[in-house]
């Protein structure tokens, strides 16, 4: 079978890690045509737009993309190209596995968690009101009228919409993922004790969906602050974590920290029959163009892509090669060496070469 996959190199370290991942995926021997499109700073310089329509059209056509991280330039009025892509394609589920690999310096061993983050609403919906603008002042007045609560006149406002529809949809995704991937438990993470009408709704939706999976997948609830402590103290007690957008974003980085850092944390944004695969990390501008950073997170995002395509053998071969190279610890980037100044660390492309060599 042959595939056409949209490739968005991104900016900062994006092009380097995307190239490394593309080469590793190609080395599995699958027939893949990469349709390269540009978004982010490069697209802004070239086409005057951060997110050209051609990018969305390409992903819509191919239904699958591999994406490097993209910087959000400050002061353009555009919030985030990454969030815009997720919204434009309704990629409502963000899947971020956090798995320990032998050879990675980390406080814990044998972590195997999966973060399922709602991707379409919450404080990431981008509904914001700047301080002192007439519409903000009018909204403050209305809120005060309806709630009888005082808001300082010089406040900015961010709106947190959480719907029953999106909460049920992501809860079902989490349970289906658990069921389809031999997972035992889903833990819904919330702050429903304080935000009764948003997090409360999210939690009630999760409880309702959980009933459909009774006897097949366990269900648990945890308040987000307590969850952070429990994840640090006893991460092995957890399996699949189900979270609204903002908590999901924060806890993904926490989980990346549990397994040894952002350099090895992959991710996927999934909608109805459409998916964009990208690392959890950002564009790390200070390392751009240095062939220095770890390509593993992007390569493992490629493993998720292959699994999504049901190319299980290719996915396993690539993951095994990554595992072996990391375990051996010889041809790895600086962040995977015991000492970050280790002169034997290799560059981004050389680590990819070592992974490719392992697949032969
Ligand atoms: P970042 O993830 O880019 O980098 C933070 C630090 O993590 C780096 O300085 C580096 O020490 C480490 N790191 C990240 N990736 C690594 C890798 N592959 N190998 C080794 N070390 C790695 O976070 P940031 O500096 O907060 O964000 C930079 C830019 O990226 C911002 O413009 C932000 O908006 C954007 N961003 C984009 C995405 C995305 O494209 N999905 C995600 C997060 C942040």
JSON list of N, CA and C in Angstrom, two decimals, residues 216-259:
[
{"chain": "A", "resi": 216, "resn": "UNK", "atom": "N", "xyz": [-15.15, -3.36, 31.69]},
{"chain": "A", "resi": 216, "resn": "UNK", "atom": "CA", "xyz": [-14.10, -3.48, 30.66]},
{"chain": "A", "resi": 216, "resn": "UNK", "atom": "C", "xyz": [-12.92, -2.57, 30.97]},
{"chain": "A", "resi": 217, "resn": "UNK", "atom": "N", "xyz": [-13.24, -1.33, 31.35]},
{"chain": "A", "resi": 217, "resn": "UNK", "atom": "CA", "xyz": [-12.17, -0.37, 31.68]},
{"chain": "A", "resi": 217, "resn": "UNK", "atom": "C", "xyz": [-12.55, 0.31, 33.00]},
{"chain": "A", "resi": 218, "resn": "UNK", "atom": "N", "xyz": [-11.59, 0.36, 33.93]},
{"chain": "A", "resi": 218, "resn": "UNK", "atom": "CA", "xyz": [-11.86, 1.01, 35.22]},
{"chain": "A", "resi": 218, "resn": "UNK", "atom": "C", "xyz": [-11.94, 2.52, 35.04]},
{"chain": "A", "resi": 219, "resn": "UNK", "atom": "N", "xyz": [-12.68, 3.16, 35.90]},
{"chain": "A", "resi": 219, "resn": "UNK", "atom": "CA", "xyz": [-12.79, 4.62, 35.85]},
{"chain": "A", "resi": 219, "resn": "UNK", "atom": "C", "xyz": [-12.47, 5.19, 37.22]},
{"chain": "A", "resi": 220, "resn": "UNK", "atom": "N", "xyz": [-11.71, 6.31, 37.20]},
{"chain": "A", "resi": 220, "resn": "UNK", "atom": "CA", "xyz": [-11.32, 6.98, 38.42]},
{"chain": "A", "resi": 220, "resn": "UNK", "atom": "C", "xyz": [-11.38, 8.47, 38.20]},
{"chain": "A", "resi": 221, "resn": "UNK", "atom": "N", "xyz": [-11.45, 9.24, 39.27]},
{"chain": "A", "resi": 221, "resn": "UNK", "atom": "CA", "xyz": [-11.46, 10.70, 39.14]},
{"chain": "A", "resi": 221, "resn": "UNK", "atom": "C", "xyz": [-10.35, 11.28, 40.01]},
{"chain": "A", "resi": 222, "resn": "UNK", "atom": "N", "xyz": [-9.80, 12.40, 39.58]},
{"chain": "A", "resi": 222, "resn": "UNK", "atom": "CA", "xyz": [-8.79, 13.06, 40.42]},
{"chain": "A", "resi": 222, "resn": "UNK", "atom": "C", "xyz": [-8.84, 14.57, 40.19]},
{"chain": "A", "resi": 223, "resn": "UNK", "atom": "N", "xyz": [-8.69, 15.31, 41.26]},
{"chain": "A", "resi": 223, "resn": "UNK", "atom": "CA", "xyz": [-8.63, 16.78, 41.15]},
{"chain": "A", "resi": 223, "resn": "UNK", "atom": "C", "xyz": [-7.23, 17.15, 40.66]},
{"chain": "A", "resi": 224, "resn": "UNK", "atom": "N", "xyz": [-7.16, 18.11, 39.74]},
{"chain": "A", "resi": 224, "resn": "UNK", "atom": "CA", "xyz": [-5.91, 18.34, 39.00]},
{"chain": "A", "resi": 224, "resn": "UNK", "atom": "C", "xyz": [-4.70, 18.64, 39.88]},
{"chain": "A", "resi": 225, "resn": "UNK", "atom": "N", "xyz": [-4.88, 19.43, 40.94]},
{"chain": "A", "resi": 225, "resn": "UNK", "atom": "CA", "xyz": [-3.72, 19.76, 41.79]},
{"chain": "A", "resi": 225, "resn": "UNK", "atom": "C", "xyz": [-3.22, 18.50, 42.51]},
{"chain": "A", "resi": 226, "resn": "UNK", "atom": "N", "xyz": [-4.17, 17.72, 43.01]},
{"chain": "A", "resi": 226, "resn": "UNK", "atom": "CA", "xyz": [-3.81, 16.47, 43.68]},
{"chain": "A", "resi": 226, "resn": "UNK", "atom": "C", "xyz": [-3.17, 15.49, 42.69]},
{"chain": "A", "resi": 227, "resn": "UNK", "atom": "N", "xyz": [-3.68, 15.53, 41.45]},
{"chain": "A", "resi": 227, "resn": "UNK", "atom": "CA", "xyz": [-3.15, 14.65, 40.41]},
{"chain": "A", "resi": 227, "resn": "UNK", "atom": "C", "xyz": [-1.66, 14.94, 40.16]},
{"chain": "A", "resi": 228, "resn": "UNK", "atom": "N", "xyz": [-1.32, 16.24, 40.17]},
{"chain": "A", "resi": 228, "resn": "UNK", "atom": "CA", "xyz": [0.10, 16.61, 39.95]},
{"chain": "A", "resi": 228, "resn": "UNK", "atom": "C", "xyz": [0.96, 15.98, 41.04]},
{"chain": "A", "resi": 229, "resn": "UNK", "atom": "N", "xyz": [0.48, 16.07, 42.28]},
{"chain": "A", "resi": 229, "resn": "UNK", "atom": "CA", "xyz": [1.27, 15.49, 43.37]},
{"chain": "A", "resi": 229, "resn": "UNK", "atom": "C", "xyz": [1.37, 13.97, 43.22]},
{"chain": "A", "resi": 230, "resn": "UNK", "atom": "N", "xyz": [0.22, 13.35, 42.95]},
{"chain": "A", "resi": 230, "resn": "UNK", "atom": "CA", "xyz": [0.23, 11.88, 42.83]},
{"chain": "A", "resi": 230, "resn": "UNK", "atom": "C", "xyz": [1.11, 11.41, 41.68]},
{"chain": "A", "resi": 231, "resn": "UNK", "atom": "N", "xyz": [1.11, 12.18, 40.57]},
{"chain": "A", "resi": 231, "resn": "UNK", "atom": "CA", "xyz": [1.94, 11.77, 39.43]},
{"chain": "A", "resi": 231, "resn": "UNK", "atom": "C", "xyz": [3.42, 11.81, 39.78]},
{"chain": "A", "resi": 232, "resn": "UNK", "atom": "N", "xyz": [3.79, 12.79, 40.61]},
{"chain": "A", "resi": 232, "resn": "UNK", "atom": "CA", "xyz": [5.20, 12.88, 41.02]},
{"chain": "A", "resi": 232, "resn": "UNK", "atom": "C", "xyz": [5.53, 11.80, 42.04]},
{"chain": "A", "resi": 233, "resn": "UNK", "atom": "N", "xyz": [4.56, 11.50, 42.95]},
{"chain": "A", "resi": 233, "resn": "UNK", "atom": "CA", "xyz": [4.85, 10.53, 44.01]},
{"chain": "A", "resi": 233, "resn": "UNK", "atom": "C", "xyz": [4.72, 9.08, 43.56]},
{"chain": "A", "resi": 234, "resn": "UNK", "atom": "N", "xyz": [3.65, 8.80, 42.81]},
{"chain": "A", "resi": 234, "resn": "UNK", "atom": "CA", "xyz": [3.42, 7.40, 42.42]},
{"chain": "A", "resi": 234, "resn": "UNK", "atom": "C", "xyz": [2.83, 7.29, 41.01]},
{"chain": "A", "resi": 235, "resn": "UNK", "atom": "N", "xyz": [3.63, 7.65, 40.02]},
{"chain": "A", "resi": 235, "resn": "UNK", "atom": "CA", "xyz": [3.13, 7.67, 38.63]},
{"chain": "A", "resi": 235, "resn": "UNK", "atom": "C", "xyz": [2.68, 6.30, 38.13]},
{"chain": "A", "resi": 236, "resn": "UNK", "atom": "N", "xyz": [3.20, 5.22, 38.77]},
{"chain": "A", "resi": 236, "resn": "UNK", "atom": "CA", "xyz": [2.85, 3.88, 38.28]},
{"chain": "A", "resi": 236, "resn": "UNK", "atom": "C", "xyz": [1.40, 3.50, 38.59]},
{"chain": "A", "resi": 237, "resn": "UNK", "atom": "N", "xyz": [0.74, 4.33, 39.43]},
{"chain": "A", "resi": 237, "resn": "UNK", "atom": "CA", "xyz": [-0.67, 4.03, 39.75]},
{"chain": "A", "resi": 237, "resn": "UNK", "atom": "C", "xyz": [-1.61, 4.41, 38.63]},
{"chain": "A", "resi": 238, "resn": "UNK", "atom": "N", "xyz": [-1.07, 5.07, 37.59]},
{"chain": "A", "resi": 238, "resn": "UNK", "atom": "CA", "xyz": [-1.98, 5.61, 36.56]},
{"chain": "A", "resi": 238, "resn": "UNK", "atom": "C", "xyz": [-1.74, 4.96, 35.21]},
{"chain": "A", "resi": 239, "resn": "UNK", "atom": "N", "xyz": [-2.74, 5.16, 34.34]},
{"chain": "A", "resi": 239, "resn": "UNK", "atom": "CA", "xyz": [-2.72, 4.46, 33.05]},
{"chain": "A", "resi": 239, "resn": "UNK", "atom": "C", "xyz": [-3.08, 5.48, 31.96]},
{"chain": "A", "resi": 240, "resn": "UNK", "atom": "N", "xyz": [-4.39, 5.65, 31.67]},
{"chain": "A", "resi": 240, "resn": "UNK", "atom": "CA", "xyz": [-4.82, 6.68, 30.71]},
{"chain": "A", "resi": 240, "resn": "UNK", "atom": "C", "xyz": [-5.37, 7.86, 31.51]},
{"chain": "A", "resi": 241, "resn": "UNK", "atom": "N", "xyz": [-4.89, 9.07, 31.21]},
{"chain": "A", "resi": 241, "resn": "UNK", "atom": "CA", "xyz": [-5.38, 10.27, 31.88]},
{"chain": "A", "resi": 241, "resn": "UNK", "atom": "C", "xyz": [-6.26, 11.05, 30.90]},
{"chain": "A", "resi": 242, "resn": "UNK", "atom": "N", "xyz": [-7.44, 11.40, 31.33]},
{"chain": "A", "resi": 242, "resn": "UNK", "atom": "CA", "xyz": [-8.40, 12.12, 30.48]},
{"chain": "A", "resi": 242, "resn": "UNK", "atom": "C", "xyz": [-8.55, 13.54, 31.02]},
{"chain": "A", "resi": 243, "resn": "UNK", "atom": "N", "xyz": [-8.19, 14.53, 30.19]},
{"chain": "A", "resi": 243, "resn": "UNK", "atom": "CA", "xyz": [-8.17, 15.90, 30.72]},
{"chain": "A", "resi": 243, "resn": "UNK", "atom": "C", "xyz": [-8.75, 16.93, 29.75]},
{"chain": "A", "resi": 244, "resn": "UNK", "atom": "N", "xyz": [-9.34, 18.01, 30.31]},
{"chain": "A", "resi": 244, "resn": "UNK", "atom": "CA", "xyz": [-9.69, 19.15, 29.46]},
{"chain": "A", "resi": 244, "resn": "UNK", "atom": "C", "xyz": [-8.40, 19.79, 28.93]},
{"chain": "A", "resi": 245, "resn": "UNK", "atom": "N", "xyz": [-8.55, 20.70, 27.99]},
{"chain": "A", "resi": 245, "resn": "UNK", "atom": "CA", "xyz": [-7.43, 21.22, 27.21]},
{"chain": "A", "resi": 245, "resn": "UNK", "atom": "C", "xyz": [-6.25, 21.78, 28.04]},
{"chain": "A", "resi": 246, "resn": "UNK", "atom": "N", "xyz": [-6.51, 22.74, 28.90]},
{"chain": "A", "resi": 246, "resn": "UNK", "atom": "CA", "xyz": [-5.40, 23.40, 29.61]},
{"chain": "A", "resi": 246, "resn": "UNK", "atom": "C", "xyz": [-4.67, 22.44, 30.55]},
{"chain": "A", "resi": 247, "resn": "UNK", "atom": "N", "xyz": [-5.42, 21.70, 31.36]},
{"chain": "A", "resi": 247, "resn": "UNK", "atom": "CA", "xyz": [-4.74, 20.76, 32.28]},
{"chain": "A", "resi": 247, "resn": "UNK", "atom": "C", "xyz": [-3.97, 19.71, 31.47]},
{"chain": "A", "resi": 248, "resn": "UNK", "atom": "N", "xyz": [-4.56, 19.34, 30.31]},
{"chain": "A", "resi": 248, "resn": "UNK", "atom": "CA", "xyz": [-3.91, 18.33, 29.46]},
{"chain": "A", "resi": 248, "resn": "UNK", "atom": "C", "xyz": [-2.58, 18.84, 28.95]},
{"chain": "A", "resi": 249, "resn": "UNK", "atom": "N", "xyz": [-2.54, 20.11, 28.60]},
{"chain": "A", "resi": 249, "resn": "UNK", "atom": "CA", "xyz": [-1.30, 20.70, 28.11]},
{"chain": "A", "resi": 249, "resn": "UNK", "atom": "C", "xyz": [-0.24, 20.68, 29.22]},
{"chain": "A", "resi": 250, "resn": "UNK", "atom": "N", "xyz": [-0.63, 21.12, 30.39]},
{"chain": "A", "resi": 250, "resn": "UNK", "atom": "CA", "xyz": [0.33, 21.22, 31.51]},
{"chain": "A", "resi": 250, "resn": "UNK", "atom": "C", "xyz": [0.79, 19.83, 31.93]},
{"chain": "A", "resi": 251, "resn": "UNK", "atom": "N", "xyz": [-0.16, 18.91, 32.10]},
{"chain": "A", "resi": 251, "resn": "UNK", "atom": "CA", "xyz": [0.22, 17.57, 32.57]},
{"chain": "A", "resi": 251, "resn": "UNK", "atom": "C", "xyz": [1.01, 16.77, 31.53]},
{"chain": "A", "resi": 252, "resn": "UNK", "atom": "N", "xyz": [0.84, 17.12, 30.24]},
{"chain": "A", "resi": 252, "resn": "UNK", "atom": "CA", "xyz": [1.66, 16.44, 29.22]},
{"chain": "A", "resi": 252, "resn": "UNK", "atom": "C", "xyz": [3.14, 16.74, 29.46]},
{"chain": "A", "resi": 253, "resn": "UNK", "atom": "N", "xyz": [3.44, 17.99, 29.77]},
{"chain": "A", "resi": 253, "resn": "UNK", "atom": "CA", "xyz": [4.84, 18.34, 30.03]},
{"chain": "A", "resi": 253, "resn": "UNK", "atom": "C", "xyz": [5.31, 17.67, 31.32]},
{"chain": "A", "resi": 254, "resn": "UNK", "atom": "N", "xyz": [4.43, 17.63, 32.33]},
{"chain": "A", "resi": 254, "resn": "UNK", "atom": "CA", "xyz": [4.80, 16.95, 33.57]},
{"chain": "A", "resi": 254, "resn": "UNK", "atom": "C", "xyz": [5.13, 15.48, 33.28]},
{"chain": "A", "resi": 255, "resn": "UNK", "atom": "N", "xyz": [4.29, 14.85, 32.47]},
{"chain": "A", "resi": 255, "resn": "UNK", "atom": "CA", "xyz": [4.51, 13.42, 32.15]},
{"chain": "A", "resi": 255, "resn": "UNK", "atom": "C", "xyz": [5.79, 13.27, 31.32]},
{"chain": "A", "resi": 256, "resn": "UNK", "atom": "N", "xyz": [6.07, 14.24, 30.43]},
{"chain": "A", "resi": 256, "resn": "UNK", "atom": "CA", "xyz": [7.32, 14.19, 29.67]},
{"chain": "A", "resi": 256, "resn": "UNK", "atom": "C", "xyz": [8.50, 14.26, 30.65]},
{"chain": "A", "resi": 257, "resn": "UNK", "atom": "N", "xyz": [8.34, 15.06, 31.70]},
{"chain": "A", "resi": 257, "resn": "UNK", "atom": "CA", "xyz": [9.39, 15.16, 32.73]},
{"chain": "A", "resi": 257, "resn": "UNK", "atom": "C", "xyz": [9.59, 13.84, 33.45]},
{"chain": "A", "resi": 258, "resn": "UNK", "atom": "N", "xyz": [8.52, 13.08, 33.63]},
{"chain": "A", "resi": 258, "resn": "UNK", "atom": "CA", "xyz": [8.64, 11.79, 34.34]},
{"chain": "A", "resi": 258, "resn": "UNK", "atom": "C", "xyz": [9.47, 10.78, 33.56]},
{"chain": "A", "resi": 259, "resn": "UNK", "atom": "N", "xyz": [9.47, 10.92, 32.23]},
{"chain": "A", "resi": 259, "resn": "UNK", "atom": "CA", "xyz": [10.18, 9.92, 31.42]},
{"chain": "A", "resi": 259, "resn": "UNK", "atom": "C", "xyz": [11.54, 10.42, 30.94]}
]
